[in-house]
Amino acid sequence: MEKIWWQGEIVYQIYPKSFSDSNHDGIGDLKGITSKLDYLNDLGITMLWICPIYPSPMDDNGYDISDYFGVAPEFGTLQDLEELIEEAIKSGIKIILDLVVNHTSDEHNWFKDVLANPNSKYKDYYVIKEGKTKPTNWRSVFGGSVWEKIPGREEYYFHSFGKKQPDLNWENPELRQEIYKMVNWWLDKGISGFRIDAITFIKKDLAWKNLPVDGVDGLSKVTKSGRNMPGIDVFLKELQRETFSKHHCVTVAEAPGVGYDELGQFIGEDGFFDMIFDFKYADLDVKSGSEWFVRLPWTYRELNDKIMDSQEAIQRYGWGANFIENHDQPRATTKYLQKKARNSDAVKTLGAMYFFLKGTPFIYQGQELGVINFERETVSDFNDLSSIDQYQRSINEGLTPEEALHIVNLRSRDNSRTPFPWSAEENGGFSTATPWLKVTESYTEINAAQVGVEGSIYEFYKEMIDFRQHGKYFETLVYGDIARLPLESDEMIAYKRIGQTETIYAYFNFGNEVLNLPNSRAKEIIFETAKGTKLENGQIQLPANTGILVKS
């Protein structure tokens, strides 16, 4: 694969509602992001992915868009966004935005016209079926039927996600042209690309048949007939041809449901997108991303195998986007490290483990500080639609309220959406007003006061980024191939990066004992998450909660 500019980026994901509040109304905003560019520049970030900033009733925190061509007033103005883009470029930082084109808000003018006018020209912009009863027994991702009755009519509209997020009808070529016009308008604004939301949901099985029931609610998961259906390639190729290919941009797809044997179409040489997020290892602790209440045991060996399966499959076809946290996931510290979530050595080891995989690293806000999950005492403390649904589904499936609350605390998307802890001051220094979402309880201990503190998690991330971006092993760590290594323990993860002039071996010990690792080719330790590793006569003694890179 030829070398392309976006392969060498370090991407930092910002949830604008929770990053920095410049006007102290309890909600983060664009000027707040601009005010923190020095922080991001110091860390070594080269690209920002900013979650939706468009006008929205915020039923799903911006993923329900009511106007594709504006900025939500709580975040600022279009001028504020243009200023952010301009100032970021001065700092050497590119910006990509979220592209949400599977659905709009029910408050979008198109859909409002549909509700007001039975003969609206926009009726075919959405998936609407006539009938006295719901057309199918499919369950939405956020719970309940995918079908919602239009008041006063024998018609139902389809929503893969929340009731206020009606799906767009991609079968309509006129609708598709509207989408392409909007995409090109934003790219002409000077952004560097998009993260594309839930894109595999745009094609449905048009047979509209009931499916075997898979829950006590009598419904069946929409993903079986409403995600990555045959024929989606026609839409995605047209989207790529009419928009992305006309610009010097990068595209990163959230594409759940794509099999490894399909990756050639999605990220191959002439693929629909440049990169893809793979969620198969992110969901190893639950039955699926939409069924948190079915918890699964796992080991680091299993995590290693899932990561390496993903890496090898993506390497075979194209390029990946590596992550351990995002706005739809709990904090990686709590999920992957569990009782060691506050162990800074373990947190650094986890960070290095994924950071040196092949692909472009994505860092989610607060990850560089080692932020941990919260502990909510009541379901009323949650804002996330999915969390509230999962709590109720857990109880319906037989769990006690206490068990349901525990599971939602572990997995809630609100864990990553809490206000950024800038300091130990009230509300974590995020705002002088009451934040839109309660802060994580640990903010007095885990916050950005780490900046400049030797040995802190922040300074470790800064050092790690600099090592990858500006060190002498850049070529191998970015462009080198990856291959799995034999494991000497169930508590470790290991792989090697193969460059043109060297091979780098990566070992990460998540156990409580020193690991003795034979490697007769190991000559020099070039990076370590903590001091104490011994390398003598082809034998490596790797302390607990430590990771290293060694050169052959």
Coordinates of C-alpha atoms in Angstrom, one line a residue:
M1 CA 0.0 0.0 0.0
E2 CA 1.4 3.4 -0.9
K3 CA 2.1 5.9 1.9
I4 CA -0.7 8.4 2.3
W5 CA -0.7 11.5 4.5
W6 CA -3.4 10.5 7.0
Q7 CA -1.6 7.3 7.9
G8 CA 0.8 9.3 10.0
E9 CA -1.7 11.4 11.9
I10 CA -2.5 11.3 15.6
V11 CA -6.3 11.8 16.0
Y12 CA -7.9 13.2 19.1
Q13 CA -11.7 12.8 19.5
I14 CA -13.6 15.7 21.1
Y15 CA -17.1 15.5 22.5
P16 CA -17.9 19.2 22.2
K17 CA -20.6 19.2 24.8
S18 CA -18.2 18.1 27.4
F19 CA -14.7 19.4 26.5
S20 CA -14.5 23.1 27.4
D21 CA -17.2 25.6 28.3
S22 CA -16.0 29.1 27.4
N23 CA -19.2 31.0 28.3
H24 CA -20.0 29.1 31.5
D25 CA -23.5 27.9 30.7
G26 CA -22.7 24.3 31.6
I27 CA -22.2 23.1 28.0
G28 CA -19.0 22.9 26.1
D29 CA -18.6 24.9 22.9
L30 CA -16.4 25.7 19.9
K31 CA -14.7 28.7 21.5
G32 CA -13.8 26.3 24.4
I33 CA -12.1 24.0 22.0
T34 CA -10.2 26.9 20.4
S35 CA -9.0 28.0 23.8
K36 CA -7.5 24.6 24.4
L37 CA -5.5 24.2 21.1
D38 CA -2.3 24.9 23.1
Y39 CA -3.0 21.9 25.3
L40 CA -3.7 19.7 22.3
N41 CA -0.6 21.0 20.5
D42 CA 1.5 20.3 23.5
L43 CA 0.3 16.8 23.6
G44 CA 1.3 16.3 20.0
I45 CA -2.1 15.9 18.3
T46 CA -2.2 16.4 14.6
M47 CA -5.9 16.0 13.9
L48 CA -9.2 16.6 15.8
W49 CA -12.3 14.6 15.2
I50 CA -15.2 16.7 16.6
C51 CA -18.5 15.0 17.3
P52 CA -21.6 16.6 15.8
I53 CA -21.9 20.3 16.2
Y54 CA -24.9 20.8 14.0
P55 CA -28.3 22.2 15.2
S56 CA -30.1 19.4 17.0
P57 CA -32.8 18.9 19.7
M58 CA -30.0 16.8 21.4
D59 CA -32.2 13.8 22.0
D60 CA -29.1 11.7 21.1
N61 CA -26.6 14.5 21.9
G62 CA -26.2 15.8 18.4
Y63 CA -26.6 12.6 16.4
D64 CA -30.1 13.7 15.7
I65 CA -29.5 16.6 13.2
S66 CA -32.2 19.2 12.5
D67 CA -30.0 21.3 10.1
Y68 CA -27.0 19.9 8.1
F69 CA -25.8 23.4 7.2
G70 CA -25.4 25.1 10.6
V71 CA -24.0 25.0 14.1
A72 CA -26.0 24.4 17.2
P73 CA -26.5 27.7 19.2
E74 CA -25.2 26.0 22.4
F75 CA -21.9 25.3 20.6
G76 CA -21.6 28.8 19.0
T77 CA -21.8 30.0 15.4
L78 CA -20.6 29.0 12.0
Q79 CA -18.1 31.9 12.4
D80 CA -16.8 30.2 15.6
L81 CA -16.3 27.0 13.7
E82 CA -14.5 28.8 10.9
E83 CA -12.2 30.5 13.5
L84 CA -11.5 27.1 15.1
I85 CA -10.6 25.6 11.7
E86 CA -8.3 28.6 11.0
E87 CA -6.6 28.6 14.4
A88 CA -6.2 24.8 14.4
I89 CA -4.4 25.0 11.0
K90 CA -2.0 27.6 12.4
S91 CA -1.2 25.0 15.1
G92 CA -0.6 22.3 12.5
I93 CA -3.9 20.5 13.5
K94 CA -6.4 19.3 11.0
I95 CA -10.2 18.9 11.7
I96 CA -12.6 16.3 10.7
L97 CA -16.3 16.3 11.6
D98 CA -19.0 13.7 12.1
L99 CA -21.1 12.8 9.1
V100 CA -24.5 11.5 10.1
V101 CA -26.5 10.5 7.0
N102 CA -28.4 7.4 8.1
H103 CA -31.1 9.5 9.8
T104 CA -32.0 13.1 10.7
S105 CA -33.9 14.5 13.7
D106 CA -37.7 14.4 13.5
E107 CA -37.3 18.2 13.9
H108 CA -35.5 18.5 10.5
N109 CA -37.5 20.7 8.1
W110 CA -37.9 17.7 5.8
F111 CA -39.5 15.5 8.4
K112 CA -41.6 18.4 9.9
D113 CA -43.1 18.9 6.4
V114 CA -43.8 15.2 6.2
L115 CA -45.8 15.4 9.5
A116 CA -47.6 18.5 8.4
N117 CA -48.5 17.4 4.8
P118 CA -49.6 13.9 3.9
N119 CA -48.5 14.6 0.3
S120 CA -45.2 16.2 1.2
K121 CA -42.5 16.0 -1.5
Y122 CA -40.1 14.9 1.3
K123 CA -42.2 11.8 2.2
D124 CA -40.0 9.6 0.1
Y125 CA -36.9 11.1 1.8
Y126 CA -37.7 8.8 4.7
V127 CA -38.7 5.2 5.1
I128 CA -42.5 5.3 5.6
K129 CA -44.9 2.4 5.2
E130 CA -48.7 2.4 5.1
G131 CA -50.7 0.0 7.3
K132 CA -52.9 -0.5 10.3
T133 CA -50.1 -2.3 12.2
K134 CA -46.4 -2.1 12.5
P135 CA -44.8 -3.6 9.3
T136 CA -42.2 -5.8 11.0
N137 CA -41.2 -7.0 14.5
W138 CA -37.7 -5.4 14.3
R139 CA -36.2 -3.9 17.5
S140 CA -34.3 -0.6 17.2
V141 CA -30.8 -0.3 18.5
F142 CA -32.1 1.9 21.4
G143 CA -34.9 -0.4 22.2
G144 CA -38.6 -0.8 21.2
S145 CA -39.9 -1.2 17.7
V146 CA -38.2 0.5 14.8
W147 CA -41.6 1.7 13.7
E148 CA -43.4 4.8 15.0
K149 CA -46.9 5.7 14.0
I150 CA -47.4 9.1 12.3
P151 CA -50.2 10.8 14.3
G152 CA -53.5 10.8 12.6
R153 CA -52.5 8.5 9.7
E154 CA -52.3 4.8 9.0
E155 CA -48.5 5.2 8.4
Y156 CA -45.4 4.3 10.2
Y157 CA -41.9 5.7 9.9
F158 CA -38.7 3.7 10.4
H159 CA -36.0 4.5 12.9
S160 CA -32.9 2.2 13.4
F161 CA -32.0 4.2 16.6
G162 CA -34.2 6.6 18.7
K163 CA -37.8 7.5 18.0
K164 CA -36.7 11.1 17.2
Q165 CA -34.2 9.8 14.6
P166 CA -36.2 8.8 11.4
D167 CA -34.1 6.9 8.9
L168 CA -33.4 8.5 5.5
N169 CA -34.5 6.6 2.4
W170 CA -31.3 6.0 0.5
E171 CA -33.3 4.2 -2.2
N172 CA -34.4 7.7 -3.3
P173 CA -31.8 9.2 -5.7
E174 CA -33.1 12.8 -5.1
L175 CA -32.3 12.3 -1.3
R176 CA -28.9 11.0 -2.1
Q177 CA -28.1 14.1 -4.2
E178 CA -29.1 16.3 -1.3
I179 CA -26.7 14.4 0.9
Y180 CA -23.8 14.8 -1.6
K181 CA -24.4 18.5 -1.9
M182 CA -24.2 18.9 1.9
V183 CA -21.0 16.8 2.1
N184 CA -19.2 18.8 -0.5
W185 CA -20.3 22.1 1.1
W186 CA -18.6 21.1 4.3
L187 CA -15.4 19.9 2.6
D188 CA -15.3 23.2 0.8
K189 CA -15.3 24.9 4.2
G190 CA -11.8 23.6 4.8
I191 CA -12.3 20.5 7.0
S192 CA -10.0 17.6 6.3
G193 CA -12.7 14.9 6.2
F194 CA -15.3 13.0 8.1
R195 CA -15.9 10.2 10.6
I196 CA -19.0 8.6 9.1
D197 CA -21.6 7.5 11.6
A198 CA -23.6 4.2 11.4
I199 CA -23.1 4.1 7.7
T200 CA -23.9 0.3 7.3
F201 CA -27.5 1.0 8.3
I202 CA -28.4 3.0 5.2
K203 CA -29.5 -0.2 3.3
K204 CA -32.4 -2.3 4.5
D205 CA -33.8 -5.6 3.4
L206 CA -36.7 -4.4 1.3
A207 CA -38.7 -7.6 1.8
W208 CA -39.8 -6.2 5.2
K209 CA -40.3 -9.6 6.8
N210 CA -40.7 -10.5 10.5
L211 CA -37.7 -12.2 12.0
P212 CA -37.4 -14.9 14.8
V213 CA -38.0 -13.3 18.2
D214 CA -34.8 -12.9 20.2
G215 CA -36.0 -11.1 23.4
V216 CA -38.7 -11.1 26.0
D217 CA -40.1 -8.0 24.3
G218 CA -41.2 -10.2 21.3
L219 CA -38.9 -8.3 18.9
S220 CA -35.8 -9.1 16.8
K221 CA -32.6 -7.0 16.4
V222 CA -32.7 -4.6 13.5
T223 CA -29.2 -5.5 12.6
K224 CA -30.3 -8.7 11.1
S225 CA -32.2 -7.0 8.3
G226 CA -31.3 -3.4 8.6
R227 CA -27.5 -3.3 8.6
N228 CA -24.9 -4.0 5.8
M229 CA -27.5 -5.5 3.5
P230 CA -26.7 -6.6 -0.1
G231 CA -26.8 -3.7 -2.4
I232 CA -25.2 -1.2 0.1
D233 CA -22.1 -1.1 -2.2
V234 CA -24.0 0.8 -4.8
F235 CA -24.8 3.6 -2.4
L236 CA -21.4 3.7 -0.8
K237 CA -19.6 3.7 -4.2
E238 CA -21.7 6.6 -5.4
L239 CA -21.2 8.5 -2.1
Q240 CA -17.4 8.1 -2.5
R241 CA -17.5 9.1 -6.2
E242 CA -19.7 12.1 -5.8
T243 CA -18.0 13.6 -2.7
F244 CA -14.8 12.2 -1.1
S245 CA -12.9 11.5 -4.3
K246 CA -13.3 15.1 -5.4
H247 CA -11.4 16.4 -2.3
H248 CA -8.1 16.0 -0.5
C249 CA -9.7 14.4 2.5
V250 CA -9.8 11.4 4.8
T251 CA -12.8 9.3 5.7
V252 CA -13.1 7.0 8.7
A253 CA -16.1 4.7 8.8
E254 CA -18.1 3.5 11.7
A255 CA -19.2 0.3 9.9
P256 CA -20.4 -2.3 12.3
G257 CA -21.5 -5.6 10.8
V258 CA -18.8 -5.7 8.1
G259 CA -17.1 -9.1 7.9
Y260 CA -13.4 -9.4 7.5
D261 CA -13.9 -10.9 4.0
E262 CA -15.7 -7.7 3.0
L263 CA -12.9 -5.3 4.0
G264 CA -11.6 -5.1 0.4
Q265 CA -14.7 -3.3 -0.7
F266 CA -14.7 -0.9 2.3
I267 CA -11.0 0.0 2.7
G268 CA -9.2 -1.6 -0.3
E269 CA -7.3 0.3 -2.9
D270 CA -10.6 1.5 -4.5
G271 CA -12.6 1.2 -1.3
F272 CA -15.5 3.3 -0.1
F273 CA -13.5 4.8 2.8
D274 CA -9.9 5.3 3.9
M275 CA -10.1 3.7 7.3
I276 CA -12.5 1.7 9.4
F277 CA -13.1 1.2 13.1
D278 CA -13.3 -2.5 14.1
F279 CA -15.5 -3.1 17.2
K280 CA -14.9 -6.9 17.5
Y281 CA -12.4 -6.5 20.3
A282 CA -14.1 -3.5 21.8
D283 CA -17.2 -5.6 22.6
L284 CA -15.4 -8.7 23.9
D285 CA -17.0 -8.2 27.4
V286 CA -20.6 -8.3 26.2
K287 CA -22.8 -10.4 23.9
S288 CA -23.0 -7.4 21.6
G289 CA -22.8 -3.6 21.6
S290 CA -26.6 -3.5 21.9
E291 CA -26.9 -6.2 24.6
W292 CA -24.8 -5.0 27.5
F293 CA -26.9 -7.1 30.0
V294 CA -25.3 -10.3 28.7
R295 CA -21.8 -10.1 30.2
L296 CA -19.0 -12.3 28.9
P297 CA -15.8 -13.3 30.8
W298 CA -12.6 -12.7 28.9
T299 CA -8.8 -13.0 29.2
Y300 CA -5.9 -10.9 27.9
R301 CA -5.1 -13.9 25.6
E302 CA -8.5 -13.6 24.1
L303 CA -8.1 -9.8 23.8
N304 CA -4.8 -10.4 22.1
D305 CA -6.3 -12.9 19.6
K306 CA -9.2 -10.5 18.7
I307 CA -6.8 -7.6 18.2
M308 CA -4.5 -9.7 16.1
D309 CA -7.3 -11.1 14.0
S310 CA -8.4 -7.6 13.4
Q311 CA -5.0 -6.3 12.6
E312 CA -4.2 -9.1 10.2
A313 CA -7.5 -8.7 8.3
I314 CA -7.2 -5.0 8.0
Q315 CA -3.6 -5.2 6.9
R316 CA -4.6 -7.6 4.2
Y317 CA -6.8 -5.1 2.6
G318 CA -6.0 -1.5 3.7
W319 CA -5.8 0.7 6.8
G320 CA -7.4 0.7 10.2
A321 CA -8.3 3.3 12.9
N322 CA -7.0 2.0 16.3
F323 CA -8.8 2.9 19.5
I324 CA -9.6 1.8 23.0
E325 CA -12.1 4.6 23.9
N326 CA -14.7 6.7 22.1
H327 CA -18.0 8.4 22.9
D328 CA -19.9 5.1 22.6
Q329 CA -17.6 3.2 24.9
P330 CA -16.9 3.2 28.7
R331 CA -13.5 4.2 29.9
A332 CA -10.8 1.8 28.7
T333 CA -9.1 1.9 32.1
T334 CA -12.2 0.4 33.9
K335 CA -13.2 -1.9 31.0
Y336 CA -9.8 -3.5 30.3
L337 CA -7.9 -3.0 33.5
Q338 CA -10.8 -3.5 36.0
K339 CA -9.3 -3.5 39.5
K340 CA -6.2 -1.9 38.2
A341 CA -8.0 1.1 36.6
R342 CA -6.2 3.5 38.9
N343 CA -2.8 1.8 38.5
S344 CA -0.9 4.4 36.4
D345 CA 1.7 1.7 35.3
A346 CA -1.1 -0.5 34.0
V347 CA -2.8 2.5 32.3
K348 CA 0.4 3.4 30.5
T349 CA 0.9 -0.2 29.4
L350 CA -2.7 -0.4 28.0
G351 CA -2.1 2.9 26.1
A352 CA 1.2 1.7 24.6
M353 CA -0.3 -1.7 23.7
Y354 CA -2.9 -0.2 21.2
F355 CA -0.9 2.8 20.2
F356 CA 1.9 0.9 18.4
L357 CA -0.5 -1.4 16.5
K358 CA -0.5 -0.8 12.7
G359 CA -3.0 1.9 11.8
T360 CA -3.8 5.5 12.8
P361 CA -4.1 6.0 16.6
F362 CA -7.3 7.7 17.9
I363 CA -7.2 9.2 21.4
Y364 CA -10.5 10.0 23.1
Q365 CA -10.6 13.1 25.3
G366 CA -9.5 12.3 28.9
Q367 CA -7.9 9.1 27.9
E368 CA -4.5 10.8 28.0
L369 CA -5.2 11.5 31.7
G370 CA -6.3 7.9 32.6
V371 CA -9.9 8.9 33.4
I372 CA -12.0 6.1 34.9
N373 CA -15.7 5.2 34.9
F374 CA -18.1 6.9 37.2
E375 CA -20.5 5.2 39.7
R376 CA -24.0 6.5 39.4
E377 CA -26.4 5.7 42.2
T378 CA -29.7 5.9 40.3
V379 CA -30.8 5.5 36.7
S380 CA -32.1 9.0 36.8
D381 CA -28.5 10.2 36.8
F382 CA -28.1 8.9 33.2
N383 CA -28.6 11.0 30.1
D384 CA -27.8 8.5 27.4
L385 CA -30.8 7.0 25.6
S386 CA -29.1 3.6 25.2
S387 CA -28.1 3.4 28.9
I388 CA -31.7 4.0 30.0
D389 CA -33.0 1.4 27.5
Q390 CA -30.4 -1.2 28.6
Y391 CA -31.3 -0.7 32.2
Q392 CA -34.9 -1.5 31.5
R393 CA -34.1 -4.4 29.2
S394 CA -31.8 -5.8 31.8
I395 CA -34.7 -5.8 34.3
N396 CA -37.1 -7.3 31.7
E397 CA -34.6 -10.1 31.0
G398 CA -34.6 -11.0 34.7
L399 CA -31.9 -9.0 36.4
T400 CA -32.6 -7.1 39.7
P401 CA -32.6 -3.3 39.6
E402 CA -29.2 -3.4 41.5
E403 CA -27.7 -5.8 38.9
A404 CA -29.1 -3.7 36.1
L405 CA -27.6 -0.5 37.5
H406 CA -24.2 -2.2 38.0
I407 CA -24.1 -3.3 34.4
V408 CA -25.2 0.1 33.0
N409 CA -22.5 1.8 35.2
L410 CA -19.9 -0.5 33.7
R411 CA -21.0 0.0 30.1
S412 CA -22.8 3.4 29.9
R413 CA -21.8 5.7 27.0
D414 CA -22.2 8.5 29.6
N415 CA -18.9 7.3 31.2
S416 CA -17.0 8.9 28.3
R417 CA -19.3 11.9 27.9
T418 CA -18.8 13.4 31.3
P419 CA -17.2 16.9 31.5
F420 CA -13.5 17.0 30.9
P421 CA -11.6 17.3 34.2
W422 CA -9.3 20.3 33.7
S423 CA -8.5 20.7 37.4
A424 CA -9.5 19.7 40.9
E425 CA -11.8 22.7 41.2
E426 CA -15.6 22.4 41.4
N427 CA -17.0 20.7 38.2
G428 CA -13.4 19.8 37.3
G429 CA -12.8 23.3 36.1
F430 CA -15.0 22.6 33.1
S431 CA -17.6 25.3 34.0
T432 CA -18.7 27.6 36.8
A433 CA -22.3 26.6 36.0
T434 CA -23.8 23.2 36.7
P435 CA -22.7 21.0 33.8
W436 CA -25.2 19.3 31.5
L437 CA -24.0 16.0 32.8
K438 CA -22.6 15.2 36.3
V439 CA -18.8 15.0 36.4
T440 CA -17.0 11.7 37.1
E441 CA -16.4 11.4 40.9
S442 CA -12.6 11.0 40.5
Y443 CA -12.0 14.4 39.0
T444 CA -10.3 15.8 42.1
E445 CA -7.5 13.1 41.6
I446 CA -7.5 12.5 37.9
N447 CA -7.3 15.7 35.9
A448 CA -5.2 17.9 33.6
A449 CA -3.1 19.2 36.5
Q450 CA -0.9 16.3 35.3
V451 CA 0.5 18.5 32.5
G452 CA 4.2 19.0 33.2
V453 CA 4.3 16.5 36.1
E454 CA 7.1 14.0 35.5
G455 CA 5.8 10.4 35.4
S456 CA 2.1 11.4 34.9
I457 CA -0.1 9.6 32.4
Y458 CA -0.4 12.8 30.4
E459 CA 3.4 13.2 30.1
F460 CA 3.6 9.5 29.2
Y461 CA 1.2 10.0 26.3
K462 CA 3.1 13.0 25.2
E463 CA 6.3 11.1 25.2
M464 CA 4.7 8.1 23.4
I465 CA 3.3 10.4 20.7
D466 CA 6.7 12.1 20.2
F467 CA 8.4 8.7 20.0
R468 CA 6.1 7.5 17.2
Q469 CA 6.0 10.8 15.3
H470 CA 9.5 12.1 15.6
G471 CA 11.7 9.2 16.6
K472 CA 14.0 7.2 14.4
Y473 CA 11.6 4.3 14.2
F474 CA 8.8 6.3 12.6
E475 CA 8.9 4.3 9.4
T476 CA 8.6 0.9 11.0
L477 CA 6.0 2.0 13.7
V478 CA 3.8 3.7 11.1
Y479 CA 4.2 1.8 7.9
G480 CA 5.7 -1.5 9.0
D481 CA 3.7 -4.7 8.8
I482 CA 2.4 -6.4 11.9
A483 CA 2.5 -10.1 12.9
R484 CA 1.5 -11.9 16.1
L485 CA 4.0 -13.4 18.5
P486 CA 3.6 -16.5 20.7
L487 CA 2.3 -15.8 24.2
E488 CA 4.1 -17.0 27.3
S489 CA 1.1 -16.1 29.5
D490 CA -2.6 -15.6 29.5
E491 CA -1.9 -12.1 31.0
M492 CA 0.0 -10.6 28.1
I493 CA -0.4 -9.2 24.6
A494 CA 2.5 -9.4 22.1
Y495 CA 3.2 -8.6 18.5
K496 CA 6.0 -7.5 16.2
R497 CA 6.2 -4.6 13.7
I498 CA 8.3 -5.5 10.6
G499 CA 10.1 -2.7 8.8
Q500 CA 12.5 -2.6 5.9
T501 CA 15.6 -2.3 8.1
E502 CA 14.5 -3.6 11.5
T503 CA 11.9 -5.6 13.4
I504 CA 10.4 -4.2 16.6
Y505 CA 9.0 -6.6 19.2
A506 CA 6.2 -5.4 21.5
Y507 CA 5.4 -7.1 24.8
F508 CA 2.8 -6.0 27.4
N509 CA 2.4 -7.7 30.8
F510 CA -1.0 -7.1 32.4
G511 CA -0.4 -9.7 35.1
N512 CA 1.0 -9.4 38.6
E513 CA 4.1 -11.5 38.1
V514 CA 7.4 -10.9 36.2
L515 CA 7.3 -12.6 32.8
N516 CA 10.4 -14.4 31.4
L517 CA 10.3 -14.0 27.7
P518 CA 12.8 -15.7 25.3
N519 CA 13.8 -13.7 22.3
S520 CA 17.3 -14.4 21.0
R521 CA 17.0 -11.6 18.5
A522 CA 16.3 -8.9 21.0
K523 CA 19.2 -6.5 21.1
E524 CA 18.0 -3.2 22.6
I525 CA 15.0 -1.8 24.6
I526 CA 13.9 1.2 22.6
F527 CA 10.7 2.1 24.6
E528 CA 9.3 1.2 28.0
T529 CA 6.2 2.1 29.9
A530 CA 8.1 1.8 33.2
K531 CA 11.6 1.1 34.4
G532 CA 12.7 -2.3 35.5
T533 CA 12.8 -4.5 32.4
K534 CA 16.0 -6.7 32.1
L535 CA 17.3 -7.8 28.7
E536 CA 20.2 -10.2 29.0
N537 CA 21.4 -13.0 26.6
G538 CA 18.2 -13.2 24.7
Q539 CA 16.0 -13.3 27.7
I540 CA 13.6 -10.6 28.7
Q541 CA 12.4 -10.2 32.3
L542 CA 9.3 -8.0 32.0
P543 CA 7.8 -6.7 35.3
A544 CA 4.1 -6.7 36.1
N545 CA 2.0 -3.9 34.5
T546 CA 4.8 -3.0 32.1
G547 CA 5.2 -2.8 28.3
I548 CA 8.3 -2.6 26.1
L549 CA 9.4 -2.3 22.6
V550 CA 12.7 -4.1 21.7
K551 CA 14.7 -3.9 18.5
S552 CA 16.3 -6.9 16.8

